[in-house]
mmCIF file of C-alpha atoms in Angstrom:
data_model
loop_
_atom_site.group_PDB
_atom_site.id
_atom_site.type_symbol
_atom_site.label_atom_id
_atom_site.label_comp_id
_atom_site.label_asym_id
_atom_site.label_seq_id
_atom_site.Cartn_x
_atom_site.Cartn_y
_atom_site.Cartn_z
ATOM 1 C CA MET A 15 83.304 104.679 105.470
ATOM 2 C CA PHE A 16 82.423 101.925 108.566
ATOM 3 C CA ALA A 17 81.243 103.426 112.135
ATOM 4 C CA LYS A 18 84.331 101.376 114.211
ATOM 5 C CA ASN A 19 82.311 99.696 116.140
ATOM 6 C CA SER A 20 78.795 98.809 114.248
ATOM 7 C CA LYS A 21 79.239 95.254 113.221
ATOM 8 C CA ARG A 22 78.788 94.376 109.337
ATOM 9 C CA TYR A 23 77.047 91.331 107.595
ATOM 10 C CA ILE A 24 77.114 90.483 104.341
ATOM 11 C CA ALA A 25 73.293 89.158 102.917
ATOM 12 C CA ILE A 26 72.846 87.456 99.743
ATOM 13 C CA ASP A 27 69.704 86.898 98.288
ATOM 14 C CA LEU A 28 69.668 83.389 96.223
ATOM 15 C CA GLY A 29 67.743 83.842 92.553
ATOM 16 C CA GLY A 30 66.749 81.681 89.919
ATOM 17 C CA THR A 31 68.558 83.697 87.395
ATOM 18 C CA PHE A 32 71.124 86.317 90.069
ATOM 19 C CA ILE A 33 72.671 85.926 92.763
ATOM 20 C CA LYS A 34 72.478 89.499 95.181
ATOM 21 C CA GLY A 35 74.541 90.729 97.582
ATOM 22 C CA GLY A 36 75.040 93.229 99.834
ATOM 23 C CA ILE A 37 77.531 94.076 103.002
ATOM 24 C CA ILE A 38 74.722 96.131 104.924
ATOM 25 C CA ASP A 39 75.085 97.446 108.642
ATOM 26 C CA ASP A 40 73.512 97.301 112.317
ATOM 27 C CA SER A 41 70.113 99.302 110.513
ATOM 28 C CA GLY A 42 70.385 97.619 107.922
ATOM 29 C CA ILE A 43 71.465 99.946 105.475
ATOM 30 C CA ILE A 44 73.629 98.999 102.410
ATOM 31 C CA LEU A 45 76.583 99.717 102.689
ATOM 32 C CA ILE A 46 77.783 97.877 99.338
ATOM 33 C CA GLN A 47 75.889 95.974 96.952
ATOM 34 C CA ASP A 48 76.509 93.109 93.576
ATOM 35 C CA LYS A 49 75.073 91.088 91.617
ATOM 36 C CA ILE A 50 76.582 87.933 89.703
ATOM 37 C CA SER A 51 74.573 85.450 87.948
ATOM 38 C CA THR A 52 73.346 82.147 89.776
ATOM 39 C CA GLU A 53 74.432 79.713 86.618
ATOM 40 C CA SER A 54 71.637 76.863 88.051
ATOM 41 C CA GLU A 55 71.812 75.142 85.491
ATOM 42 C CA LYS A 56 75.370 74.005 85.814
ATOM 43 C CA GLY A 57 74.969 72.275 89.111
ATOM 44 C CA SER A 58 74.517 73.104 93.133
ATOM 45 C CA ASP A 59 77.978 73.230 93.300
ATOM 46 C CA LYS A 60 78.342 76.000 91.545
ATOM 47 C CA VAL A 61 75.718 78.127 92.562
ATOM 48 C CA LEU A 62 77.437 77.765 96.042
ATOM 49 C CA GLU A 63 81.295 78.819 93.870
ATOM 50 C CA ASN A 64 79.381 81.589 92.653
ATOM 51 C CA ILE A 65 78.386 82.414 96.466
ATOM 52 C CA ILE A 66 81.266 82.341 97.648
ATOM 53 C CA HIS A 67 82.795 84.398 94.606
ATOM 54 C CA LEU A 68 80.114 87.325 94.936
ATOM 55 C CA SER A 69 81.083 87.771 98.551
ATOM 56 C CA GLN A 70 84.760 87.847 97.977
ATOM 57 C CA MET A 71 83.914 90.404 95.482
ATOM 58 C CA LEU A 72 82.318 92.593 98.606
ATOM 59 C CA LEU A 73 84.959 91.894 100.692
ATOM 60 C CA GLU A 74 87.742 93.440 98.029
ATOM 61 C CA LYS A 75 85.802 96.453 97.385
ATOM 62 C CA ALA A 76 85.263 97.422 101.064
ATOM 63 C CA ILE A 77 88.429 97.201 101.307
ATOM 64 C CA ALA A 78 90.233 98.414 98.505
ATOM 65 C CA PHE A 79 87.642 101.370 99.792
ATOM 66 C CA GLU A 80 89.177 101.314 103.603
ATOM 67 C CA LYS A 81 92.823 101.953 101.187
ATOM 68 C CA THR A 82 91.921 104.944 99.671
ATOM 69 C CA SER A 83 92.049 108.564 101.813
ATOM 70 C CA TYR A 84 87.869 108.785 101.146
ATOM 71 C CA HIS A 85 86.375 108.641 104.555
ATOM 72 C CA GLY A 86 82.473 108.072 105.498
ATOM 73 C CA LEU A 87 78.820 107.024 103.324
ATOM 74 C CA PHE A 88 79.055 109.592 100.589
ATOM 75 C CA GLN A 89 82.873 109.806 100.458
ATOM 76 C CA PHE A 90 82.170 105.754 99.610
ATOM 77 C CA VAL A 91 79.000 105.836 96.903
ATOM 78 C CA ARG A 92 81.267 108.477 94.586
ATOM 79 C CA TYR A 93 84.153 105.938 94.698
ATOM 80 C CA ILE A 94 81.730 103.094 94.098
ATOM 81 C CA ASN A 95 80.584 105.438 90.857
ATOM 82 C CA GLN A 96 83.724 106.220 90.009
ATOM 83 C CA LEU A 97 84.303 102.546 89.334
ATOM 84 C CA GLN A 98 81.376 102.058 87.562
ATOM 85 C CA LYS A 99 81.979 105.908 85.826
ATOM 86 C CA TYR A 100 85.387 103.693 83.664
ATOM 87 C CA GLN A 101 84.182 100.328 83.589
ATOM 88 C CA VAL A 102 86.720 98.806 86.951
ATOM 89 C CA ASP A 103 85.707 94.693 86.747
ATOM 90 C CA PHE A 104 86.198 93.266 90.219
ATOM 91 C CA GLY A 105 85.259 90.063 87.703
ATOM 92 C CA GLU A 106 81.996 87.909 87.751
ATOM 93 C CA ALA A 107 81.976 84.244 88.235
ATOM 94 C CA ILE A 108 84.238 81.938 87.350
ATOM 95 C CA ASP A 109 83.610 79.381 84.440
ATOM 96 C CA GLU A 110 85.865 76.252 85.705
ATOM 97 C CA ASN A 111 83.962 74.322 83.058
#
């Protein structure tokens, strides 16, 4: 999926309703993206927990893709579309209250 020599970064957009995140490459291309509820009404510890959870979800998606026989960005997009089509759920923010 990713060029072996390119660096990848997790980018987080903290909003009032959603925390949006993605894995981007050196050129700023979004390779993976997802979002979860901010749940700011539950306090800053919950928001931080959700940021960590979203980051883990993004990494899990990238790792799961790397274990498949698909290669390249086109195949990755196809893989994610299949996950969405069959409603594969990588989870949501954990509510421990």
